[in-house]
Short mmCIF file of C-alpha atoms in Angstrom, two decimals:
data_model
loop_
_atom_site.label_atom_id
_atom_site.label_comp_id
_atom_site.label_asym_id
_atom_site.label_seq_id
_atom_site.Cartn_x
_atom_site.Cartn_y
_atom_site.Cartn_z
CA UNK A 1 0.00 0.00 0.00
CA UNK A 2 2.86 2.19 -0.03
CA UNK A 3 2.79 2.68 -3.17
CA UNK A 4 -1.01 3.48 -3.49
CA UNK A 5 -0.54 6.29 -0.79
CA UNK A 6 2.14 7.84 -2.94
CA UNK A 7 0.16 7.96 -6.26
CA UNK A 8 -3.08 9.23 -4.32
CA UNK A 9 -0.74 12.07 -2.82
CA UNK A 10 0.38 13.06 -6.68
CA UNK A 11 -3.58 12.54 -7.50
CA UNK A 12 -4.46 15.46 -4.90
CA UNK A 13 -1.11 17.22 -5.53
CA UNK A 14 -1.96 18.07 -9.24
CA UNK A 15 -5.84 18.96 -7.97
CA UNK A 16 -4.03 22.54 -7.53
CA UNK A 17 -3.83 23.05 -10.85
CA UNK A 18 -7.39 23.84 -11.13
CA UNK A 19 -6.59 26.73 -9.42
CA UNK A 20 -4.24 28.49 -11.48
CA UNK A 21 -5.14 30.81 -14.25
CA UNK A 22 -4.28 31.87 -17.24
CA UNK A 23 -5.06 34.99 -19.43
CA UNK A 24 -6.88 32.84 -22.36
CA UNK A 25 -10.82 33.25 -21.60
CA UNK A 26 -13.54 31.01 -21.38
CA UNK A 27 -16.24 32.60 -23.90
CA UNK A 28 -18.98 29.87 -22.68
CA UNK A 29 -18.71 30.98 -18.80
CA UNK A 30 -18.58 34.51 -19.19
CA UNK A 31 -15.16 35.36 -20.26
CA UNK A 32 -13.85 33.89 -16.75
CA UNK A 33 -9.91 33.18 -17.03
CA UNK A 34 -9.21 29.82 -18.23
CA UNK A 35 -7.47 27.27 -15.51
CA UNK A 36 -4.23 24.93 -16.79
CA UNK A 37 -6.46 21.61 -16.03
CA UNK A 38 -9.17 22.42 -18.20
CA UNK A 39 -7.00 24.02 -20.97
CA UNK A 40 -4.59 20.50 -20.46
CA UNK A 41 -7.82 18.62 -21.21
CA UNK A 42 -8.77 20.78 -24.01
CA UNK A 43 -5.66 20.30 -25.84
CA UNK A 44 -5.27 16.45 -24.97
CA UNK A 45 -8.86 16.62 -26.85
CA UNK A 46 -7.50 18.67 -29.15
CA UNK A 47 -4.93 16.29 -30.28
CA UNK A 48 -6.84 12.68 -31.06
CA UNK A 49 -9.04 15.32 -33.11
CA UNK A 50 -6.01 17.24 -35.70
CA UNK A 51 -3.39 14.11 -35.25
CA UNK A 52 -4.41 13.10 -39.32
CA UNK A 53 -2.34 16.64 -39.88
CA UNK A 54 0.75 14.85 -38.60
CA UNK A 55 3.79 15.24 -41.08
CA UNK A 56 5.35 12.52 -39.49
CA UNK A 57 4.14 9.33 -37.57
CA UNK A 58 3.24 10.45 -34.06
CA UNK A 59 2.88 8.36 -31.02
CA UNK A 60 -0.48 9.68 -29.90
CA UNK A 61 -0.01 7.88 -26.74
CA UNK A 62 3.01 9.56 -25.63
CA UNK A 63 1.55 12.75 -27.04
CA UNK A 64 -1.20 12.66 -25.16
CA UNK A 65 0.21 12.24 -22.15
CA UNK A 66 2.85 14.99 -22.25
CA UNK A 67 -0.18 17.02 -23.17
CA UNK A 68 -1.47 16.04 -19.95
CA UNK A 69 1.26 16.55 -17.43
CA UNK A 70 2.80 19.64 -18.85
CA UNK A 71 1.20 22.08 -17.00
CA UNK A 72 1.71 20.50 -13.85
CA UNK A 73 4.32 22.71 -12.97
CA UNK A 74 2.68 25.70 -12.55
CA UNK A 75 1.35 24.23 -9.45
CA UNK A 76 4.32 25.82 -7.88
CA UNK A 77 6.12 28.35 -10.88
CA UNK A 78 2.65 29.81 -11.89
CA UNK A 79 1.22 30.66 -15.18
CA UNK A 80 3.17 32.61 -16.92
CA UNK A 81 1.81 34.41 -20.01
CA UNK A 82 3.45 33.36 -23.46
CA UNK A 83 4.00 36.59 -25.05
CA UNK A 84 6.01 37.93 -21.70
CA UNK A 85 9.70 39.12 -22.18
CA UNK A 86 13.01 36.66 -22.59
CA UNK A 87 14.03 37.37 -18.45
CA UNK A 88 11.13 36.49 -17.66
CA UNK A 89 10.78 33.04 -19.54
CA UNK A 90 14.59 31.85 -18.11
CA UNK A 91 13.60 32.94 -14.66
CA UNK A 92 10.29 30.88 -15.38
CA UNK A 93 12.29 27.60 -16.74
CA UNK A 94 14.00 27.62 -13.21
CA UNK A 95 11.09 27.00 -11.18
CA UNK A 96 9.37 24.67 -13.36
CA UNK A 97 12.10 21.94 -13.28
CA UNK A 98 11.95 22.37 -9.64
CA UNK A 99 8.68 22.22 -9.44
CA UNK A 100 8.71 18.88 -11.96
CA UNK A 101 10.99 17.55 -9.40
CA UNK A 102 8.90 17.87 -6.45
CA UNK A 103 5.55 17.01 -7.85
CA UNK A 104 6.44 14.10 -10.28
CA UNK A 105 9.23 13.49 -6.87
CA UNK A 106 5.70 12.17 -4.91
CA UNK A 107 5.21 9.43 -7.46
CA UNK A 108 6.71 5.75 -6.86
CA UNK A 109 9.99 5.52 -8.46
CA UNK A 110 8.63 4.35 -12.26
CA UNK A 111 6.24 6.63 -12.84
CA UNK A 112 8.45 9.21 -11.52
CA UNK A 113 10.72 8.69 -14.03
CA UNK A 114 8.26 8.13 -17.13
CA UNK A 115 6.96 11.20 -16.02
CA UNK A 116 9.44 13.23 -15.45
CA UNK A 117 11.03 12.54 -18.52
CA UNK A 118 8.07 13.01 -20.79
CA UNK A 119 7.78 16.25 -19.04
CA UNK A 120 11.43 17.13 -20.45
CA UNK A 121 10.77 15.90 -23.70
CA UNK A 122 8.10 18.11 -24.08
CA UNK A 123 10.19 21.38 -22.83
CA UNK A 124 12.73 20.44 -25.07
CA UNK A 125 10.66 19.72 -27.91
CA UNK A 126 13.71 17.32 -28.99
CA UNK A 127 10.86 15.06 -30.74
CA UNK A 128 8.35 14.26 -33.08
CA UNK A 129 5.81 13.61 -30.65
CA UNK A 130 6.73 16.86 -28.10
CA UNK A 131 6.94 19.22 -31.61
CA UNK A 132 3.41 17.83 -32.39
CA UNK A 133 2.52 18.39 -28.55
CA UNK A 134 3.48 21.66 -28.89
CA UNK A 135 2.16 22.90 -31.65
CA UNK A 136 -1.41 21.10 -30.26
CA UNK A 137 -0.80 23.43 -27.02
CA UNK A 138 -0.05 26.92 -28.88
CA UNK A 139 -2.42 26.63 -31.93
CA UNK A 140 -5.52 25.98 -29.08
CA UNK A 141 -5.46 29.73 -28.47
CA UNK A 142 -5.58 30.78 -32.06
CA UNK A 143 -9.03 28.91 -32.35
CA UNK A 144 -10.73 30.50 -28.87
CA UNK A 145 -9.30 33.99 -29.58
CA UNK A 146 -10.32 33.78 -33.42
CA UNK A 147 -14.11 33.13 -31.97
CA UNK A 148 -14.12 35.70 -29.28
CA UNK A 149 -12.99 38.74 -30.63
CA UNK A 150 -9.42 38.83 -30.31
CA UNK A 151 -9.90 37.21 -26.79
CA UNK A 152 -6.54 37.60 -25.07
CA UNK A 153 -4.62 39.04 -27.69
CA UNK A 154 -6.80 42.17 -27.69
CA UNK A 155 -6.53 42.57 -24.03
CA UNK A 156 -2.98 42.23 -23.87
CA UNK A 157 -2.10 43.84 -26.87
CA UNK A 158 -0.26 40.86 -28.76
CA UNK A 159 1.19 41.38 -32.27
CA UNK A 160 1.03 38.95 -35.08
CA UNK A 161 5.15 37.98 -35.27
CA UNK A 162 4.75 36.66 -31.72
CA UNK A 163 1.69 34.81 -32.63
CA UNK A 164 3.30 33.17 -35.47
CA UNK A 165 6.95 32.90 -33.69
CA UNK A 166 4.59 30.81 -30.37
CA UNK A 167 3.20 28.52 -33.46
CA UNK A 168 6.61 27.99 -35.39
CA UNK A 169 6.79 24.06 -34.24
CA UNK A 170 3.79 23.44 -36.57
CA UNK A 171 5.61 24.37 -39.55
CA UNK A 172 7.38 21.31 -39.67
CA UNK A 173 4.97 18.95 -37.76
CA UNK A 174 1.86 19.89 -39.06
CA UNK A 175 2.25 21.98 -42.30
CA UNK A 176 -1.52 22.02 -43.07
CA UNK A 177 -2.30 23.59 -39.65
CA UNK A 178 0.53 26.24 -40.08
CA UNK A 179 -0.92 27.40 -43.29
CA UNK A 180 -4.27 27.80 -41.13
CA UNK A 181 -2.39 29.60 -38.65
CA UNK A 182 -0.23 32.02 -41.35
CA UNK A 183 -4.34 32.81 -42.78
CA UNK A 184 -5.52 33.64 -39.41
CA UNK A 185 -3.18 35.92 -37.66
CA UNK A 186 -3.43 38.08 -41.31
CA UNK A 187 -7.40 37.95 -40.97
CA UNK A 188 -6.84 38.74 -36.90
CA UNK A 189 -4.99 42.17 -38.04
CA UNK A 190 -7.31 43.06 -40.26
CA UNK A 191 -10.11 42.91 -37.36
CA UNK A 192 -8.12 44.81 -34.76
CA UNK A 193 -7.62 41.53 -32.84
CA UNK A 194 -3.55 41.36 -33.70
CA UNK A 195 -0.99 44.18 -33.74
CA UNK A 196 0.67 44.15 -37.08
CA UNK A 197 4.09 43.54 -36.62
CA UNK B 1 -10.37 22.13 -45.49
CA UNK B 2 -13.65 21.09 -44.92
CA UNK B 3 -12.31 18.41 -41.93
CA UNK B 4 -10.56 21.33 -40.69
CA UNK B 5 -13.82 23.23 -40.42
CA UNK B 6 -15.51 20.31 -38.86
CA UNK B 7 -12.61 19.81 -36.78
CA UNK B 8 -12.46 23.01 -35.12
CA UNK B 9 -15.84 23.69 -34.81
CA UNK B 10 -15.87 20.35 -32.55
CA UNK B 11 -13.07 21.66 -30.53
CA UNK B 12 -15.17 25.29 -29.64
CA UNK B 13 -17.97 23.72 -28.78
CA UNK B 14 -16.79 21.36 -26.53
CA UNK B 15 -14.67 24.33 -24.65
CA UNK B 16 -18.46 25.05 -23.50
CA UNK B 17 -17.95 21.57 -20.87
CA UNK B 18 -15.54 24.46 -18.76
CA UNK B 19 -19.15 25.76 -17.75
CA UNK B 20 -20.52 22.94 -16.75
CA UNK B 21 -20.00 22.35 -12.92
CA UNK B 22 -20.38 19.17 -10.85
CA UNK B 23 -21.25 18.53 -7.27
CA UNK B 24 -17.60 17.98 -6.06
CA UNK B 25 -15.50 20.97 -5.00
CA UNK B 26 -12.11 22.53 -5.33
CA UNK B 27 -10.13 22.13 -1.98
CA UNK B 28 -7.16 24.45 -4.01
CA UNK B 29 -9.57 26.93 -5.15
CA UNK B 30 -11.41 27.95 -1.95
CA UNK B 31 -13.96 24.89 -2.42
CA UNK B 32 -15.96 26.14 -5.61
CA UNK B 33 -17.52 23.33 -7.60
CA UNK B 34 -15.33 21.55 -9.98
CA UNK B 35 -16.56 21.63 -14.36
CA UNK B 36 -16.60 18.75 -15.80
CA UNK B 37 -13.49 19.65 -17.87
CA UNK B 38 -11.18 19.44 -15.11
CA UNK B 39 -12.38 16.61 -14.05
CA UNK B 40 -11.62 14.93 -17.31
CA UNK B 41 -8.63 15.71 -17.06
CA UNK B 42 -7.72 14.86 -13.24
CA UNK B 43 -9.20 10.84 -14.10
CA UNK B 44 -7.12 11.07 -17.61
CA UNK B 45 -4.30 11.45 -15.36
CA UNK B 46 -5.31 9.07 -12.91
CA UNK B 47 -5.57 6.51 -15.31
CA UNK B 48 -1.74 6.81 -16.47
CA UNK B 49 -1.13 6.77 -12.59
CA UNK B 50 -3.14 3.53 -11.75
CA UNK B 51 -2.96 1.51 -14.50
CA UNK B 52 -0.84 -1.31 -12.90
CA UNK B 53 -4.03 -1.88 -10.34
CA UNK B 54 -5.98 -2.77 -13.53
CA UNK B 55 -6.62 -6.84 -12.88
CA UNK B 56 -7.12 -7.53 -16.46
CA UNK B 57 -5.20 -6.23 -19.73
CA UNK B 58 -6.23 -2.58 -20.46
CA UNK B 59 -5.31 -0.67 -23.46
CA UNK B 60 -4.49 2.72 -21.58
CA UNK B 61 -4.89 5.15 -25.05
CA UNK B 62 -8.47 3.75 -25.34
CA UNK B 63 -8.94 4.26 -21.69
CA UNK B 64 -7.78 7.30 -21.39
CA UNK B 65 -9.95 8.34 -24.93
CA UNK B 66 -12.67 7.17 -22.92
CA UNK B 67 -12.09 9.41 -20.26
CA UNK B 68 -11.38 12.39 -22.46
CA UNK B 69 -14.66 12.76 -24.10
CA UNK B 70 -16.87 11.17 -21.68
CA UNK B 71 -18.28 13.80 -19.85
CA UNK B 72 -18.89 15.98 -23.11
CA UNK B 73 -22.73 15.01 -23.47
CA UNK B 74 -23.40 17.36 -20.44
CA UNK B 75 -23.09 20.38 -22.38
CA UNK B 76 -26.28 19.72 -23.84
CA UNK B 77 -27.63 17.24 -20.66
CA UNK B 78 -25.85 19.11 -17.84
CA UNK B 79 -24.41 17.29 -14.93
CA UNK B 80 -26.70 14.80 -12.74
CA UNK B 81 -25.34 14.16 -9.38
CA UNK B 82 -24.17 10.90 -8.73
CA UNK B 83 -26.85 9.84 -6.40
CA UNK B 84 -29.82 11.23 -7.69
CA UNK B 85 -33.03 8.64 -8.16
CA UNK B 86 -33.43 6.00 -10.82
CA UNK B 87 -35.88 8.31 -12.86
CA UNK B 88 -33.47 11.22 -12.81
CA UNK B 89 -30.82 8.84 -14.47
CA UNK B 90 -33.29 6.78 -16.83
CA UNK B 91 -34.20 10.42 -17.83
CA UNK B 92 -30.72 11.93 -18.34
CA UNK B 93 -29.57 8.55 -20.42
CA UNK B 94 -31.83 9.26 -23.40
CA UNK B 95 -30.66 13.33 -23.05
CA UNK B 96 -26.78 12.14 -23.28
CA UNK B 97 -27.57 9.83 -26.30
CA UNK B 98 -29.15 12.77 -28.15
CA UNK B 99 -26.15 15.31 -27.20
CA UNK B 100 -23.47 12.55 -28.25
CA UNK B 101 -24.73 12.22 -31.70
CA UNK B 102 -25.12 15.95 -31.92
CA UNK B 103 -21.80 16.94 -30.87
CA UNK B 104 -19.43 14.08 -31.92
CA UNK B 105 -21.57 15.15 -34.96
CA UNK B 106 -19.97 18.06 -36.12
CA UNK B 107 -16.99 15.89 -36.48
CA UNK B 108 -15.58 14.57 -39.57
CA UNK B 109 -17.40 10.75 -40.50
CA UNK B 110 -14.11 8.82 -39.24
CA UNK B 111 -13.54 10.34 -36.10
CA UNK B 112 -17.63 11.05 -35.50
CA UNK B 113 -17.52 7.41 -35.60
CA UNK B 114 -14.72 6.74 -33.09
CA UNK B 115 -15.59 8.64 -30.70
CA UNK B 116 -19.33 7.99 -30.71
CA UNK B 117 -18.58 4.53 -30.37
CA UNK B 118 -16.05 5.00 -27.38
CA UNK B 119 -18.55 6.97 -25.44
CA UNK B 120 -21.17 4.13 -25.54
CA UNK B 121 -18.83 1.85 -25.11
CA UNK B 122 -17.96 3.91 -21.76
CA UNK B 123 -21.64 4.58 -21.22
CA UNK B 124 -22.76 0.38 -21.62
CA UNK B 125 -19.15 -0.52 -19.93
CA UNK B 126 -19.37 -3.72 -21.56
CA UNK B 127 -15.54 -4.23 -22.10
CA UNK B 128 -12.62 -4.45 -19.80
CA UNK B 129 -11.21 -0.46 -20.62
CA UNK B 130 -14.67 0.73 -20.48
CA UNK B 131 -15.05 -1.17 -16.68
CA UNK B 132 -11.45 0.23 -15.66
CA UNK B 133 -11.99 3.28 -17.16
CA UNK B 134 -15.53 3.89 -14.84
CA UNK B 135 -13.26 2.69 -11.97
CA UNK B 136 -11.31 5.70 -12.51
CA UNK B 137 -14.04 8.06 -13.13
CA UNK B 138 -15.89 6.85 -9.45
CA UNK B 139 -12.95 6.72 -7.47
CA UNK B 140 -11.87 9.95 -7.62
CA UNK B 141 -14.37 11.97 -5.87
CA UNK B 142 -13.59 9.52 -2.74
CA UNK B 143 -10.43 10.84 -2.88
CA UNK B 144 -11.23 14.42 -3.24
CA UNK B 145 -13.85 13.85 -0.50
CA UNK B 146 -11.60 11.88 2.17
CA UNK B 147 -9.31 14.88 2.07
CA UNK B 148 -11.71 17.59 2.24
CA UNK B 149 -13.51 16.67 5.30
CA UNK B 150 -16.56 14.72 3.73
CA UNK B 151 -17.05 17.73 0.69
CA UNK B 152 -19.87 17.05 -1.47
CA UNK B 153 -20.77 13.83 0.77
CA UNK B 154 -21.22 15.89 3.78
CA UNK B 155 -22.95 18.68 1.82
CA UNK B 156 -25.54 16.09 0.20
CA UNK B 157 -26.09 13.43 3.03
CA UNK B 158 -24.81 11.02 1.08
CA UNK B 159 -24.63 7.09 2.80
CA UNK B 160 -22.09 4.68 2.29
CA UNK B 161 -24.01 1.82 0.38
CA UNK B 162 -24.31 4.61 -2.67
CA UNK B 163 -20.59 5.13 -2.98
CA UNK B 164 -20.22 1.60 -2.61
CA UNK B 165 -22.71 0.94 -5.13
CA UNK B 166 -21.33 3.25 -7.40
CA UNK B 167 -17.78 2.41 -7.26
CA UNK B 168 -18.86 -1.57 -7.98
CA UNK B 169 -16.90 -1.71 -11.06
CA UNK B 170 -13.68 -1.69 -9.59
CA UNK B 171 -14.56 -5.14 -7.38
CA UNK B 172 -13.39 -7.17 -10.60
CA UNK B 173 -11.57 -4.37 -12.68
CA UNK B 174 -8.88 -3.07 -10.13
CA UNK B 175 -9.37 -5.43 -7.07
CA UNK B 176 -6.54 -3.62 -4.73
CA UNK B 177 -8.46 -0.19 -5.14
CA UNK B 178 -11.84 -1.86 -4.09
CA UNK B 179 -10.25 -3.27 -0.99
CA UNK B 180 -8.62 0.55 -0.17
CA UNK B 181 -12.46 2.13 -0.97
CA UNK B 182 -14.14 -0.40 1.05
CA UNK B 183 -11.96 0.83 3.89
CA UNK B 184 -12.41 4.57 3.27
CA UNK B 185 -15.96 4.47 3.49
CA UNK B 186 -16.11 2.94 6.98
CA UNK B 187 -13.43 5.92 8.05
CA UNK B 188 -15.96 8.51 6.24
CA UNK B 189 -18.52 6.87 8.39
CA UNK B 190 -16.53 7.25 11.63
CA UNK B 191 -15.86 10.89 11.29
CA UNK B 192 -19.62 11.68 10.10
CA UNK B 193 -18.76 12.72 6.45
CA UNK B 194 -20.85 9.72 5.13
CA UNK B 195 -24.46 8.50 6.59
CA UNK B 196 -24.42 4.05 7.75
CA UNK B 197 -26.52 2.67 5.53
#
């Protein structure tokens, strides 16, 4: 049973994450900040449903579960928002292995390690499957701001470049979706959603 | 680019399951009621963390699937609380049918098809993922409950045989985590946060 306590610890561990925000907005519940849990099942979703745009053979599996797990971290590093300055990212990479550590630390000593290591993948993007991942986890936004007026982008003032700079892993992993992308940001300009440049 | 229409329409209207809130509560978040999205997400996760309790042979991808997408009817059926009457859930069965063929039916044919056919499989659990994968889905809020003083239990007079009841698939489909419920609920009963009976 020593095991079971440690993987029900994790299990209420990652229930934090429910509680941490981010700027996207939830257009069906009154534009209420999105949490990482909900967005990390949206884009797990997201996935089984665009993996035929795959360039190359994916392991959905594996996919699927970084999608799951990569948020975790912000349990203790916080959200922080993608179009915020260089500093601020490194500072932000710090605290998220650390965090990683801890959290993934309460699991027994396997799934420690599969997770932990999926979790790396994925911030390294040193793979088929974490390039797909990430492009599943940065084009997500694209499709809720597109429908809600500019969504977070208007708020925070977001240009195009940094839209398309965030969605660069598609290019190569899912061409088809990156010429959706290179379409939208151009139509989000044209609406006032996007600064242009 | 007509799949990609269908595609992303799907993945909009689904974000719509972030506003759809269930009985059980938030310990991180100052105890507001969980959506159904996040709690996708939290048994997608437990899943990949107890899938070596699973008794007999589970494919974890088409658990996991499973998981994913089965709460999605509620955005057109809302959520029923676990222990409402027979007629409540006779009621909300035909309601779910109706929303699954709606909403997996904006989907292209192919994956319209898959995922229709996961959810009843789920729904009937007439196979060994769908029975682990309901394991997963019940066990949960006994977790979320046993460290929150009681939580929705407590709120909702809730009695023992019920969660036992409802947590019946595990008996055969994760033996070791039947055993560990079976003793929970006579602790819950102990400290008042579930009625004998």
């Amino acid at each position: 049973m020593q095991d079971l306590a440690a993987q029900i610890a994790f299990i209420l561990e990652i229930d934090k994450l429910k509680a941490v925000y981010r700027k996207t907005m939830v257009k069906a519940d009154d534009n209420r900040n999105e949490n990482s849990a909900e967005h990390s099942w949206h884009i797990a979703l997201l996935a089984q449903t665009m993996a035929t745009y795959a360039e190359h053979p994916i392991n959905i599996l594996r996919v699927t579960k970084m999608l799951l797990i990569h948020d975790i971290v912000e349990i203790d590093a916080g959200d922080l928002f993608a179009f915020a300055d260089e500093e601020a990212h490194q500072a932000q990479e710090k605290k998220e292995l650390e965090a990683a550590q801890r959290i993934f630390g309460l699991l027994p000593k396997a799934l420690e390690k599969e997770m932990l290591n999926l979790w790396l993948e994925f911030e390294k993007a040193d793979s088929v499957d974490a390039q797909f991942a990430k492009g599943m986890d940065r084009i997500l936004p694209i499709f809720q701001n597109m429908s809600n007026n500019g969504g977070s982008w208007k708020v925070h003032n977001v240009c195009k470049a940094q839209v398309l700079k965030r969605n660069g892993y598609l290019r190569s992993s899912a061409p088809k979706l990156w010429e959706y992308v290179k379409q939208q940001v151009d139509v989000a300009v044209k609406k006032g959603w996007l600064l242009d440049g």
